[in-house]
mmCIF file with all atom_site columns, C-alpha atoms in Angstrom:
data_model
loop_
_atom_site.group_PDB
_atom_site.id
_atom_site.type_symbol
_atom_site.label_atom_id
_atom_site.label_alt_id
_atom_site.label_comp_id
_atom_site.label_asym_id
_atom_site.label_entity_id
_atom_site.label_seq_id
_atom_site.pdbx_PDB_ins_code
_atom_site.Cartn_x
_atom_site.Cartn_y
_atom_site.Cartn_z
_atom_site.occupancy
_atom_site.B_iso_or_equiv
_atom_site.pdbx_formal_charge
_atom_site.auth_seq_id
_atom_site.auth_comp_id
_atom_site.auth_asym_id
_atom_site.auth_atom_id
_atom_site.pdbx_PDB_model_num
ATOM 1   C CA . UNK A 1 1   ? 1.687   -22.760 -7.758  1.00 0.00 ? 1   UNK A CA 1
ATOM 2   C CA . UNK A 1 2   ? 4.350   -24.311 -9.239  1.00 0.00 ? 2   UNK A CA 1
ATOM 3   C CA . UNK A 1 3   ? 5.727   -26.361 -6.327  1.00 0.00 ? 3   UNK A CA 1
ATOM 4   C CA . UNK A 1 4   ? 9.509   -25.545 -5.234  1.00 0.00 ? 4   UNK A CA 1
ATOM 5   C CA . UNK A 1 5   ? 9.650   -22.487 -6.568  1.00 0.00 ? 5   UNK A CA 1
ATOM 6   C CA . UNK A 1 6   ? 9.427   -20.522 -3.706  1.00 0.00 ? 6   UNK A CA 1
ATOM 7   C CA . UNK A 1 7   ? 12.328  -20.819 -1.296  1.00 0.00 ? 7   UNK A CA 1
ATOM 8   C CA . UNK A 1 8   ? 12.305  -20.360 2.470   1.00 0.00 ? 8   UNK A CA 1
ATOM 9   C CA . UNK A 1 9   ? 14.846  -17.249 1.813   1.00 0.00 ? 9   UNK A CA 1
ATOM 10  C CA . UNK A 1 10  ? 12.126  -15.545 -0.441  1.00 0.00 ? 10  UNK A CA 1
ATOM 11  C CA . UNK A 1 11  ? 8.991   -16.446 1.549   1.00 0.00 ? 11  UNK A CA 1
ATOM 12  C CA . UNK A 1 12  ? 10.816  -15.071 4.394   1.00 0.00 ? 12  UNK A CA 1
ATOM 13  C CA . UNK A 1 13  ? 11.431  -11.639 2.687   1.00 0.00 ? 13  UNK A CA 1
ATOM 14  C CA . UNK A 1 14  ? 7.516   -11.729 1.638   1.00 0.00 ? 14  UNK A CA 1
ATOM 15  C CA . UNK A 1 15  ? 6.968   -12.190 5.037   1.00 0.00 ? 15  UNK A CA 1
ATOM 16  C CA . UNK A 1 16  ? 8.847   -9.516  6.353   1.00 0.00 ? 16  UNK A CA 1
ATOM 17  C CA . UNK A 1 17  ? 7.886   -6.770  3.483   1.00 0.00 ? 17  UNK A CA 1
ATOM 18  C CA . UNK A 1 18  ? 4.498   -7.793  3.997   1.00 0.00 ? 18  UNK A CA 1
ATOM 19  C CA . UNK A 1 19  ? 4.808   -6.856  8.522   1.00 0.00 ? 19  UNK A CA 1
ATOM 20  C CA . UNK A 1 20  ? 6.814   -3.849  7.051   1.00 0.00 ? 20  UNK A CA 1
ATOM 21  C CA . UNK A 1 21  ? 3.651   -2.253  5.280   1.00 0.00 ? 21  UNK A CA 1
ATOM 22  C CA . UNK A 1 22  ? 0.792   -3.787  7.332   1.00 0.00 ? 22  UNK A CA 1
ATOM 23  C CA . UNK A 1 23  ? 2.892   -1.728  10.341  1.00 0.00 ? 23  UNK A CA 1
ATOM 24  C CA . UNK A 1 24  ? 3.243   1.326   8.301   1.00 0.00 ? 24  UNK A CA 1
ATOM 25  C CA . UNK A 1 25  ? -0.553  1.324   7.344   1.00 0.00 ? 25  UNK A CA 1
ATOM 26  C CA . UNK A 1 26  ? -1.373  1.440   10.558  1.00 0.00 ? 26  UNK A CA 1
ATOM 27  C CA . UNK A 1 27  ? 1.455   3.585   12.016  1.00 0.00 ? 27  UNK A CA 1
ATOM 28  C CA . UNK A 1 28  ? -0.365  5.913   9.558   1.00 0.00 ? 28  UNK A CA 1
ATOM 29  C CA . UNK A 1 29  ? -3.481  6.421   11.361  1.00 0.00 ? 29  UNK A CA 1
ATOM 30  C CA . UNK A 1 30  ? -1.678  8.567   14.533  1.00 0.00 ? 30  UNK A CA 1
ATOM 31  C CA . UNK A 1 31  ? -1.573  11.103  11.000  1.00 0.00 ? 31  UNK A CA 1
ATOM 32  C CA . UNK A 1 32  ? -4.389  12.600  12.421  1.00 0.00 ? 32  UNK A CA 1
ATOM 33  C CA . UNK A 1 33  ? -3.190  12.506  16.240  1.00 0.00 ? 33  UNK A CA 1
ATOM 34  C CA . UNK A 1 34  ? -1.717  15.878  16.135  1.00 0.00 ? 34  UNK A CA 1
ATOM 35  C CA . UNK A 1 35  ? -2.296  19.335  14.161  1.00 0.00 ? 35  UNK A CA 1
ATOM 36  C CA . UNK A 1 36  ? 0.771   21.837  13.518  1.00 0.00 ? 36  UNK A CA 1
ATOM 37  C CA . UNK A 1 37  ? 0.663   24.841  14.249  1.00 0.00 ? 37  UNK A CA 1
ATOM 38  C CA . UNK A 1 38  ? 1.915   28.157  12.526  1.00 0.00 ? 38  UNK A CA 1
ATOM 39  C CA . UNK A 1 39  ? 4.987   29.196  14.575  1.00 0.00 ? 39  UNK A CA 1
ATOM 40  C CA . UNK A 1 40  ? 4.714   32.439  16.152  1.00 0.00 ? 40  UNK A CA 1
ATOM 41  C CA . UNK A 1 41  ? 6.869   35.618  15.908  1.00 0.00 ? 41  UNK A CA 1
ATOM 42  C CA . UNK A 1 42  ? 7.167   36.723  19.489  1.00 0.00 ? 42  UNK A CA 1
ATOM 43  C CA . UNK A 1 43  ? 8.267   40.210  20.449  1.00 0.00 ? 43  UNK A CA 1
ATOM 44  C CA . UNK A 1 44  ? 7.891   41.400  24.240  1.00 0.00 ? 44  UNK A CA 1
ATOM 45  C CA . UNK A 1 45  ? 6.738   38.395  24.963  1.00 0.00 ? 45  UNK A CA 1
ATOM 46  C CA . UNK A 1 46  ? 3.458   39.232  22.445  1.00 0.00 ? 46  UNK A CA 1
ATOM 47  C CA . UNK A 1 47  ? 2.906   37.260  19.508  1.00 0.00 ? 47  UNK A CA 1
ATOM 48  C CA . UNK A 1 48  ? 3.263   39.347  16.782  1.00 0.00 ? 48  UNK A CA 1
ATOM 49  C CA . UNK A 1 49  ? 1.905   36.898  14.316  1.00 0.00 ? 49  UNK A CA 1
ATOM 50  C CA . UNK A 1 50  ? 3.373   33.995  12.549  1.00 0.00 ? 50  UNK A CA 1
ATOM 51  C CA . UNK A 1 51  ? 6.592   33.524  10.363  1.00 0.00 ? 51  UNK A CA 1
ATOM 52  C CA . UNK A 1 52  ? 5.014   30.771  7.562   1.00 0.00 ? 52  UNK A CA 1
ATOM 53  C CA . UNK A 1 53  ? 6.775   27.842  9.159   1.00 0.00 ? 53  UNK A CA 1
ATOM 54  C CA . UNK A 1 54  ? 5.367   25.240  11.849  1.00 0.00 ? 54  UNK A CA 1
ATOM 55  C CA . UNK A 1 55  ? 6.539   23.586  15.010  1.00 0.00 ? 55  UNK A CA 1
ATOM 56  C CA . UNK A 1 56  ? 7.707   20.425  15.991  1.00 0.00 ? 56  UNK A CA 1
ATOM 57  C CA . UNK A 1 57  ? 4.600   18.480  15.900  1.00 0.00 ? 57  UNK A CA 1
ATOM 58  C CA . UNK A 1 58  ? 4.873   18.845  11.806  1.00 0.00 ? 58  UNK A CA 1
ATOM 59  C CA . UNK A 1 59  ? 7.093   15.811  11.679  1.00 0.00 ? 59  UNK A CA 1
ATOM 60  C CA . UNK A 1 60  ? 5.587   14.200  14.030  1.00 0.00 ? 60  UNK A CA 1
ATOM 61  C CA . UNK A 1 61  ? 1.986   14.633  11.399  1.00 0.00 ? 61  UNK A CA 1
ATOM 62  C CA . UNK A 1 62  ? 4.152   14.047  8.460   1.00 0.00 ? 62  UNK A CA 1
ATOM 63  C CA . UNK A 1 63  ? 6.402   11.022  9.594   1.00 0.00 ? 63  UNK A CA 1
ATOM 64  C CA . UNK A 1 64  ? 4.070   8.769   9.205   1.00 0.00 ? 64  UNK A CA 1
ATOM 65  C CA . UNK A 1 65  ? 2.737   9.460   5.833   1.00 0.00 ? 65  UNK A CA 1
ATOM 66  C CA . UNK A 1 66  ? 6.580   9.090   4.933   1.00 0.00 ? 66  UNK A CA 1
ATOM 67  C CA . UNK A 1 67  ? 6.631   5.433   5.915   1.00 0.00 ? 67  UNK A CA 1
ATOM 68  C CA . UNK A 1 68  ? 3.443   4.566   4.338   1.00 0.00 ? 68  UNK A CA 1
ATOM 69  C CA . UNK A 1 69  ? 5.524   5.579   1.196   1.00 0.00 ? 69  UNK A CA 1
ATOM 70  C CA . UNK A 1 70  ? 8.122   3.298   1.804   1.00 0.00 ? 70  UNK A CA 1
ATOM 71  C CA . UNK A 1 71  ? 5.652   0.726   3.128   1.00 0.00 ? 71  UNK A CA 1
ATOM 72  C CA . UNK A 1 72  ? 3.918   0.808   -0.302  1.00 0.00 ? 72  UNK A CA 1
ATOM 73  C CA . UNK A 1 73  ? 7.594   0.376   -2.254  1.00 0.00 ? 73  UNK A CA 1
ATOM 74  C CA . UNK A 1 74  ? 7.575   -2.714  0.543   1.00 0.00 ? 74  UNK A CA 1
ATOM 75  C CA . UNK A 1 75  ? 4.378   -3.873  -0.637  1.00 0.00 ? 75  UNK A CA 1
ATOM 76  C CA . UNK A 1 76  ? 5.065   -3.045  -4.381  1.00 0.00 ? 76  UNK A CA 1
ATOM 77  C CA . UNK A 1 77  ? 8.921   -5.466  -3.857  1.00 0.00 ? 77  UNK A CA 1
ATOM 78  C CA . UNK A 1 78  ? 6.105   -8.642  -1.979  1.00 0.00 ? 78  UNK A CA 1
ATOM 79  C CA . UNK A 1 79  ? 3.743   -8.881  -4.623  1.00 0.00 ? 79  UNK A CA 1
ATOM 80  C CA . UNK A 1 80  ? 6.306   -9.345  -7.255  1.00 0.00 ? 80  UNK A CA 1
ATOM 81  C CA . UNK A 1 81  ? 8.536   -11.204 -6.000  1.00 0.00 ? 81  UNK A CA 1
ATOM 82  C CA . UNK A 1 82  ? 5.474   -13.724 -4.520  1.00 0.00 ? 82  UNK A CA 1
ATOM 83  C CA . UNK A 1 83  ? 4.208   -13.333 -8.414  1.00 0.00 ? 83  UNK A CA 1
ATOM 84  C CA . UNK A 1 84  ? 7.899   -14.504 -10.339 1.00 0.00 ? 84  UNK A CA 1
ATOM 85  C CA . UNK A 1 85  ? 9.404   -16.575 -7.703  1.00 0.00 ? 85  UNK A CA 1
ATOM 86  C CA . UNK A 1 86  ? 6.128   -18.516 -6.502  1.00 0.00 ? 86  UNK A CA 1
ATOM 87  C CA . UNK A 1 87  ? 5.802   -19.476 -10.531 1.00 0.00 ? 87  UNK A CA 1
ATOM 88  C CA . UNK A 1 88  ? 2.122   -17.882 -10.034 1.00 0.00 ? 88  UNK A CA 1
ATOM 89  C CA . UNK A 1 89  ? 2.210   -15.066 -12.788 1.00 0.00 ? 89  UNK A CA 1
ATOM 90  C CA . UNK A 1 90  ? 3.100   -18.172 -15.038 1.00 0.00 ? 90  UNK A CA 1
ATOM 91  C CA . UNK A 1 91  ? 0.350   -20.287 -13.672 1.00 0.00 ? 91  UNK A CA 1
ATOM 92  C CA . UNK A 1 92  ? -1.395  -16.717 -15.473 1.00 0.00 ? 92  UNK A CA 1
ATOM 93  C CA . UNK A 1 93  ? 0.481   -16.663 -18.886 1.00 0.00 ? 93  UNK A CA 1
ATOM 94  C CA . UNK A 1 94  ? 0.595   -13.513 -18.234 1.00 0.00 ? 94  UNK A CA 1
ATOM 95  C CA . UNK A 1 95  ? 2.573   -12.147 -21.007 1.00 0.00 ? 95  UNK A CA 1
ATOM 96  C CA . UNK A 1 96  ? 6.120   -11.168 -20.413 1.00 0.00 ? 96  UNK A CA 1
ATOM 97  C CA . UNK A 1 97  ? 6.048   -7.494  -20.322 1.00 0.00 ? 97  UNK A CA 1
ATOM 98  C CA . UNK A 1 98  ? 4.519   -8.099  -16.662 1.00 0.00 ? 98  UNK A CA 1
ATOM 99  C CA . UNK A 1 99  ? 8.191   -9.684  -15.428 1.00 0.00 ? 99  UNK A CA 1
ATOM 100 C CA . UNK A 1 100 ? 10.639  -6.772  -17.020 1.00 0.00 ? 100 UNK A CA 1
ATOM 101 C CA . UNK A 1 101 ? 8.259   -4.373  -16.470 1.00 0.00 ? 101 UNK A CA 1
ATOM 102 C CA . UNK A 1 102 ? 7.201   -5.195  -12.925 1.00 0.00 ? 102 UNK A CA 1
ATOM 103 C CA . UNK A 1 103 ? 10.923  -4.078  -11.990 1.00 0.00 ? 103 UNK A CA 1
ATOM 104 C CA . UNK A 1 104 ? 11.209  -1.159  -14.221 1.00 0.00 ? 104 UNK A CA 1
ATOM 105 C CA . UNK A 1 105 ? 7.763   -0.237  -11.880 1.00 0.00 ? 105 UNK A CA 1
ATOM 106 C CA . UNK A 1 106 ? 9.351   -1.157  -8.888  1.00 0.00 ? 106 UNK A CA 1
ATOM 107 C CA . UNK A 1 107 ? 12.527  1.688   -9.551  1.00 0.00 ? 107 UNK A CA 1
ATOM 108 C CA . UNK A 1 108 ? 10.537  3.850   -10.848 1.00 0.00 ? 108 UNK A CA 1
ATOM 109 C CA . UNK A 1 109 ? 8.345   4.541   -7.826  1.00 0.00 ? 109 UNK A CA 1
ATOM 110 C CA . UNK A 1 110 ? 11.418  3.835   -5.267  1.00 0.00 ? 110 UNK A CA 1
ATOM 111 C CA . UNK A 1 111 ? 13.372  6.737   -7.435  1.00 0.00 ? 111 UNK A CA 1
ATOM 112 C CA . UNK A 1 112 ? 9.655   9.045   -6.973  1.00 0.00 ? 112 UNK A CA 1
ATOM 113 C CA . UNK A 1 113 ? 9.530   8.222   -2.468  1.00 0.00 ? 113 UNK A CA 1
ATOM 114 C CA . UNK A 1 114 ? 13.336  9.107   -2.642  1.00 0.00 ? 114 UNK A CA 1
ATOM 115 C CA . UNK A 1 115 ? 12.999  12.298  -4.183  1.00 0.00 ? 115 UNK A CA 1
ATOM 116 C CA . UNK A 1 116 ? 9.682   13.324  -2.071  1.00 0.00 ? 116 UNK A CA 1
ATOM 117 C CA . UNK A 1 117 ? 10.963  12.672  1.379   1.00 0.00 ? 117 UNK A CA 1
ATOM 118 C CA . UNK A 1 118 ? 13.448  14.629  1.661   1.00 0.00 ? 118 UNK A CA 1
ATOM 119 C CA . UNK A 1 119 ? 12.285  17.466  -0.928  1.00 0.00 ? 119 UNK A CA 1
ATOM 120 C CA . UNK A 1 120 ? 9.491   17.738  1.658   1.00 0.00 ? 120 UNK A CA 1
ATOM 121 C CA . UNK A 1 121 ? 11.297  17.665  4.782   1.00 0.00 ? 121 UNK A CA 1
ATOM 122 C CA . UNK A 1 122 ? 13.407  20.393  3.582   1.00 0.00 ? 122 UNK A CA 1
ATOM 123 C CA . UNK A 1 123 ? 9.532   22.722  3.151   1.00 0.00 ? 123 UNK A CA 1
ATOM 124 C CA . UNK A 1 124 ? 9.093   21.691  6.331   1.00 0.00 ? 124 UNK A CA 1
ATOM 125 C CA . UNK A 1 125 ? 12.376  23.084  7.795   1.00 0.00 ? 125 UNK A CA 1
ATOM 126 C CA . UNK A 1 126 ? 11.263  26.778  7.802   1.00 0.00 ? 126 UNK A CA 1
ATOM 127 C CA . UNK A 1 127 ? 9.743   29.050  5.001   1.00 0.00 ? 127 UNK A CA 1
ATOM 128 C CA . UNK A 1 128 ? 11.352  30.066  2.293   1.00 0.00 ? 128 UNK A CA 1
ATOM 129 C CA . UNK A 1 129 ? 14.451  32.964  2.628   1.00 0.00 ? 129 UNK A CA 1
ATOM 130 C CA . UNK A 1 130 ? 14.358  31.525  6.586   1.00 0.00 ? 130 UNK A CA 1
ATOM 131 C CA . UNK A 1 131 ? 17.728  30.320  5.886   1.00 0.00 ? 131 UNK A CA 1
ATOM 132 C CA . UNK A 1 132 ? 16.730  27.007  7.705   1.00 0.00 ? 132 UNK A CA 1
ATOM 133 C CA . UNK A 1 133 ? 15.982  24.796  4.946   1.00 0.00 ? 133 UNK A CA 1
ATOM 134 C CA . UNK A 1 134 ? 18.568  22.899  3.305   1.00 0.00 ? 134 UNK A CA 1
ATOM 135 C CA . UNK A 1 135 ? 18.133  24.319  -0.349  1.00 0.00 ? 135 UNK A CA 1
ATOM 136 C CA . UNK A 1 136 ? 16.161  26.663  -1.700  1.00 0.00 ? 136 UNK A CA 1
ATOM 137 C CA . UNK A 1 137 ? 13.354  26.075  -3.910  1.00 0.00 ? 137 UNK A CA 1
ATOM 138 C CA . UNK A 1 138 ? 13.703  27.286  -7.640  1.00 0.00 ? 138 UNK A CA 1
ATOM 139 C CA . UNK A 1 139 ? 10.586  27.825  -9.704  1.00 0.00 ? 139 UNK A CA 1
ATOM 140 C CA . UNK A 1 140 ? 11.623  24.290  -12.201 1.00 0.00 ? 140 UNK A CA 1
ATOM 141 C CA . UNK A 1 141 ? 12.364  22.262  -8.670  1.00 0.00 ? 141 UNK A CA 1
ATOM 142 C CA . UNK A 1 142 ? 8.998   23.692  -7.833  1.00 0.00 ? 142 UNK A CA 1
ATOM 143 C CA . UNK A 1 143 ? 7.150   22.487  -11.119 1.00 0.00 ? 143 UNK A CA 1
ATOM 144 C CA . UNK A 1 144 ? 8.766   18.864  -10.549 1.00 0.00 ? 144 UNK A CA 1
ATOM 145 C CA . UNK A 1 145 ? 8.303   17.889  -7.426  1.00 0.00 ? 145 UNK A CA 1
ATOM 146 C CA . UNK A 1 146 ? 4.739   18.515  -8.864  1.00 0.00 ? 146 UNK A CA 1
ATOM 147 C CA . UNK A 1 147 ? 5.382   16.660  -12.319 1.00 0.00 ? 147 UNK A CA 1
ATOM 148 C CA . UNK A 1 148 ? 7.110   13.802  -9.274  1.00 0.00 ? 148 UNK A CA 1
ATOM 149 C CA . UNK A 1 149 ? 3.354   14.178  -6.486  1.00 0.00 ? 149 UNK A CA 1
ATOM 150 C CA . UNK A 1 150 ? 1.758   13.446  -10.226 1.00 0.00 ? 150 UNK A CA 1
ATOM 151 C CA . UNK A 1 151 ? 3.376   10.149  -10.630 1.00 0.00 ? 151 UNK A CA 1
ATOM 152 C CA . UNK A 1 152 ? 3.377   9.150   -7.323  1.00 0.00 ? 152 UNK A CA 1
ATOM 153 C CA . UNK A 1 153 ? -0.321  8.860   -7.641  1.00 0.00 ? 153 UNK A CA 1
ATOM 154 C CA . UNK A 1 154 ? 0.042   7.086   -10.937 1.00 0.00 ? 154 UNK A CA 1
ATOM 155 C CA . UNK A 1 155 ? 2.667   4.596   -9.601  1.00 0.00 ? 155 UNK A CA 1
ATOM 156 C CA . UNK A 1 156 ? 0.868   4.108   -6.031  1.00 0.00 ? 156 UNK A CA 1
ATOM 157 C CA . UNK A 1 157 ? -2.858  3.959   -6.752  1.00 0.00 ? 157 UNK A CA 1
ATOM 158 C CA . UNK A 1 158 ? -4.149  3.912   -10.383 1.00 0.00 ? 158 UNK A CA 1
ATOM 159 C CA . UNK A 1 159 ? -2.108  1.592   -12.443 1.00 0.00 ? 159 UNK A CA 1
ATOM 160 C CA . UNK A 1 160 ? -1.957  -0.917  -9.835  1.00 0.00 ? 160 UNK A CA 1
ATOM 161 C CA . UNK A 1 161 ? -5.751  -0.381  -9.930  1.00 0.00 ? 161 UNK A CA 1
ATOM 162 C CA . UNK A 1 162 ? -5.314  -0.882  -13.266 1.00 0.00 ? 162 UNK A CA 1
ATOM 163 C CA . UNK A 1 163 ? -3.744  -4.288  -12.974 1.00 0.00 ? 163 UNK A CA 1
ATOM 164 C CA . UNK A 1 164 ? -6.865  -5.617  -11.058 1.00 0.00 ? 164 UNK A CA 1
ATOM 165 C CA . UNK A 1 165 ? -8.956  -4.995  -13.761 1.00 0.00 ? 165 UNK A CA 1
ATOM 166 C CA . UNK A 1 166 ? -6.945  -6.329  -16.245 1.00 0.00 ? 166 UNK A CA 1
ATOM 167 C CA . UNK A 1 167 ? -6.652  -9.516  -14.161 1.00 0.00 ? 167 UNK A CA 1
ATOM 168 C CA . UNK A 1 168 ? -10.180 -9.538  -13.431 1.00 0.00 ? 168 UNK A CA 1
ATOM 169 C CA . UNK A 1 169 ? -11.496 -9.306  -17.194 1.00 0.00 ? 169 UNK A CA 1
ATOM 170 C CA . UNK A 1 170 ? -8.650  -11.217 -19.125 1.00 0.00 ? 170 UNK A CA 1
ATOM 171 C CA . UNK A 1 171 ? -7.560  -14.065 -16.268 1.00 0.00 ? 171 UNK A CA 1
ATOM 172 C CA . UNK A 1 172 ? -10.593 -14.096 -13.763 1.00 0.00 ? 172 UNK A CA 1
ATOM 173 C CA . UNK A 1 173 ? -10.493 -18.091 -14.909 1.00 0.00 ? 173 UNK A CA 1
ATOM 174 C CA . UNK A 1 174 ? -7.025  -18.785 -13.787 1.00 0.00 ? 174 UNK A CA 1
ATOM 175 C CA . UNK A 1 175 ? -7.210  -16.465 -10.408 1.00 0.00 ? 175 UNK A CA 1
ATOM 176 C CA . UNK A 1 176 ? -7.102  -18.320 -7.240  1.00 0.00 ? 176 UNK A CA 1
ATOM 177 C CA . UNK A 1 177 ? -9.786  -18.050 -5.857  1.00 0.00 ? 177 UNK A CA 1
ATOM 178 C CA . UNK A 1 178 ? -11.193 -18.332 -1.965  1.00 0.00 ? 178 UNK A CA 1
ATOM 179 C CA . UNK A 1 179 ? -14.747 -18.891 -1.085  1.00 0.00 ? 179 UNK A CA 1
ATOM 180 C CA . UNK A 1 180 ? -16.408 -17.805 2.097   1.00 0.00 ? 180 UNK A CA 1
ATOM 181 C CA . UNK A 1 181 ? -19.330 -19.342 3.699   1.00 0.00 ? 181 UNK A CA 1
ATOM 182 C CA . UNK A 1 182 ? -21.309 -18.870 6.954   1.00 0.00 ? 182 UNK A CA 1
ATOM 183 C CA . UNK A 1 183 ? -21.756 -22.338 8.605   1.00 0.00 ? 183 UNK A CA 1
ATOM 184 C CA . UNK A 1 184 ? -24.532 -22.335 11.904  1.00 0.00 ? 184 UNK A CA 1
ATOM 185 C CA . UNK A 1 185 ? -24.203 -25.610 13.678  1.00 0.00 ? 185 UNK A CA 1
ATOM 186 C CA . UNK A 1 186 ? -26.719 -26.581 16.571  1.00 0.00 ? 186 UNK A CA 1
ATOM 187 C CA . UNK A 1 187 ? -26.091 -29.565 19.102  1.00 0.00 ? 187 UNK A CA 1
ATOM 188 C CA . UNK A 1 188 ? -29.112 -31.033 18.506  1.00 0.00 ? 188 UNK A CA 1
ATOM 189 C CA . UNK A 1 189 ? -29.495 -30.721 14.861  1.00 0.00 ? 189 UNK A CA 1
ATOM 190 C CA . UNK A 1 190 ? -25.703 -30.675 13.670  1.00 0.00 ? 190 UNK A CA 1
ATOM 191 C CA . UNK A 1 191 ? -25.391 -28.576 11.130  1.00 0.00 ? 191 UNK A CA 1
ATOM 192 C CA . UNK A 1 192 ? -27.682 -25.885 9.580   1.00 0.00 ? 192 UNK A CA 1
ATOM 193 C CA . UNK A 1 193 ? -26.863 -23.778 6.870   1.00 0.00 ? 193 UNK A CA 1
ATOM 194 C CA . UNK A 1 194 ? -24.062 -25.583 5.196   1.00 0.00 ? 194 UNK A CA 1
ATOM 195 C CA . UNK A 1 195 ? -24.460 -29.351 3.621   1.00 0.00 ? 195 UNK A CA 1
ATOM 196 C CA . UNK A 1 196 ? -26.839 -31.754 4.405   1.00 0.00 ? 196 UNK A CA 1
ATOM 197 C CA . UNK A 1 197 ? -25.475 -35.183 4.120   1.00 0.00 ? 197 UNK A CA 1
ATOM 198 C CA . UNK A 1 198 ? -29.102 -36.507 3.883   1.00 0.00 ? 198 UNK A CA 1
ATOM 199 C CA . UNK A 1 199 ? -30.688 -35.344 1.395   1.00 0.00 ? 199 UNK A CA 1
ATOM 200 C CA . UNK A 1 200 ? -27.630 -33.356 -0.503  1.00 0.00 ? 200 UNK A CA 1
ATOM 201 C CA . UNK A 1 201 ? -29.109 -30.462 0.165   1.00 0.00 ? 201 UNK A CA 1
ATOM 202 C CA . UNK A 1 202 ? -26.674 -26.910 0.743   1.00 0.00 ? 202 UNK A CA 1
ATOM 203 C CA . UNK A 1 203 ? -27.592 -23.453 2.145   1.00 0.00 ? 203 UNK A CA 1
ATOM 204 C CA . UNK A 1 204 ? -30.812 -21.751 2.637   1.00 0.00 ? 204 UNK A CA 1
ATOM 205 C CA . UNK A 1 205 ? -32.513 -25.465 1.260   1.00 0.00 ? 205 UNK A CA 1
ATOM 206 C CA . UNK A 1 206 ? -30.450 -27.664 4.370   1.00 0.00 ? 206 UNK A CA 1
ATOM 207 C CA . UNK A 1 207 ? -31.715 -25.632 6.502   1.00 0.00 ? 207 UNK A CA 1
ATOM 208 C CA . UNK A 1 208 ? -35.257 -25.915 6.067   1.00 0.00 ? 208 UNK A CA 1
ATOM 209 C CA . UNK A 1 209 ? -35.002 -29.534 5.854   1.00 0.00 ? 209 UNK A CA 1
ATOM 210 C CA . UNK A 1 210 ? -33.957 -28.996 9.525   1.00 0.00 ? 210 UNK A CA 1
ATOM 211 C CA . UNK A 1 211 ? -36.935 -26.599 10.372  1.00 0.00 ? 211 UNK A CA 1
ATOM 212 C CA . UNK A 1 212 ? -39.670 -28.589 8.755   1.00 0.00 ? 212 UNK A CA 1
#
């Protein structure tokens, strides 16, 4: 990366956004801890049916998903900040649309999440026509909400996947890579499956040298 372009302030912001994202991913696992139940209609201490709404557990069930959506926005901001401010995207020689397009991407994704959370919350307040909701949904709003849901899938899952495919296909030689290898060490024989300094053998070949 280009030395000195990522300031301490930028680093702290990226670190904070990443930590928040990790929290939302972990918190999301609690979505399976409860199962909301439909609200019963009780007459004379007898349940005669349900009103189409859900009990309070619906909030415990859905809040982790709300946080996850915000976490995805935070992760996107952190990724773009790191790529631009550190100079890494310049080193990858990415085309200019990546830079201004990523900012538009964040803006649209944030708008999608800003719509989805209150819309879903309103739907959880009670069944249509019960008077419990902040507003009643029209057919056109339901259609728009369906489009927004598909937009969230596109921006949160598909486009980032295509970005990875692009980088692997056209910028693989410039990507920073982390090589991981397992090394065994014995107190008597020393390094077993790493590099043998005496023979110059590596990996399994070095291990065979010690075994022989």
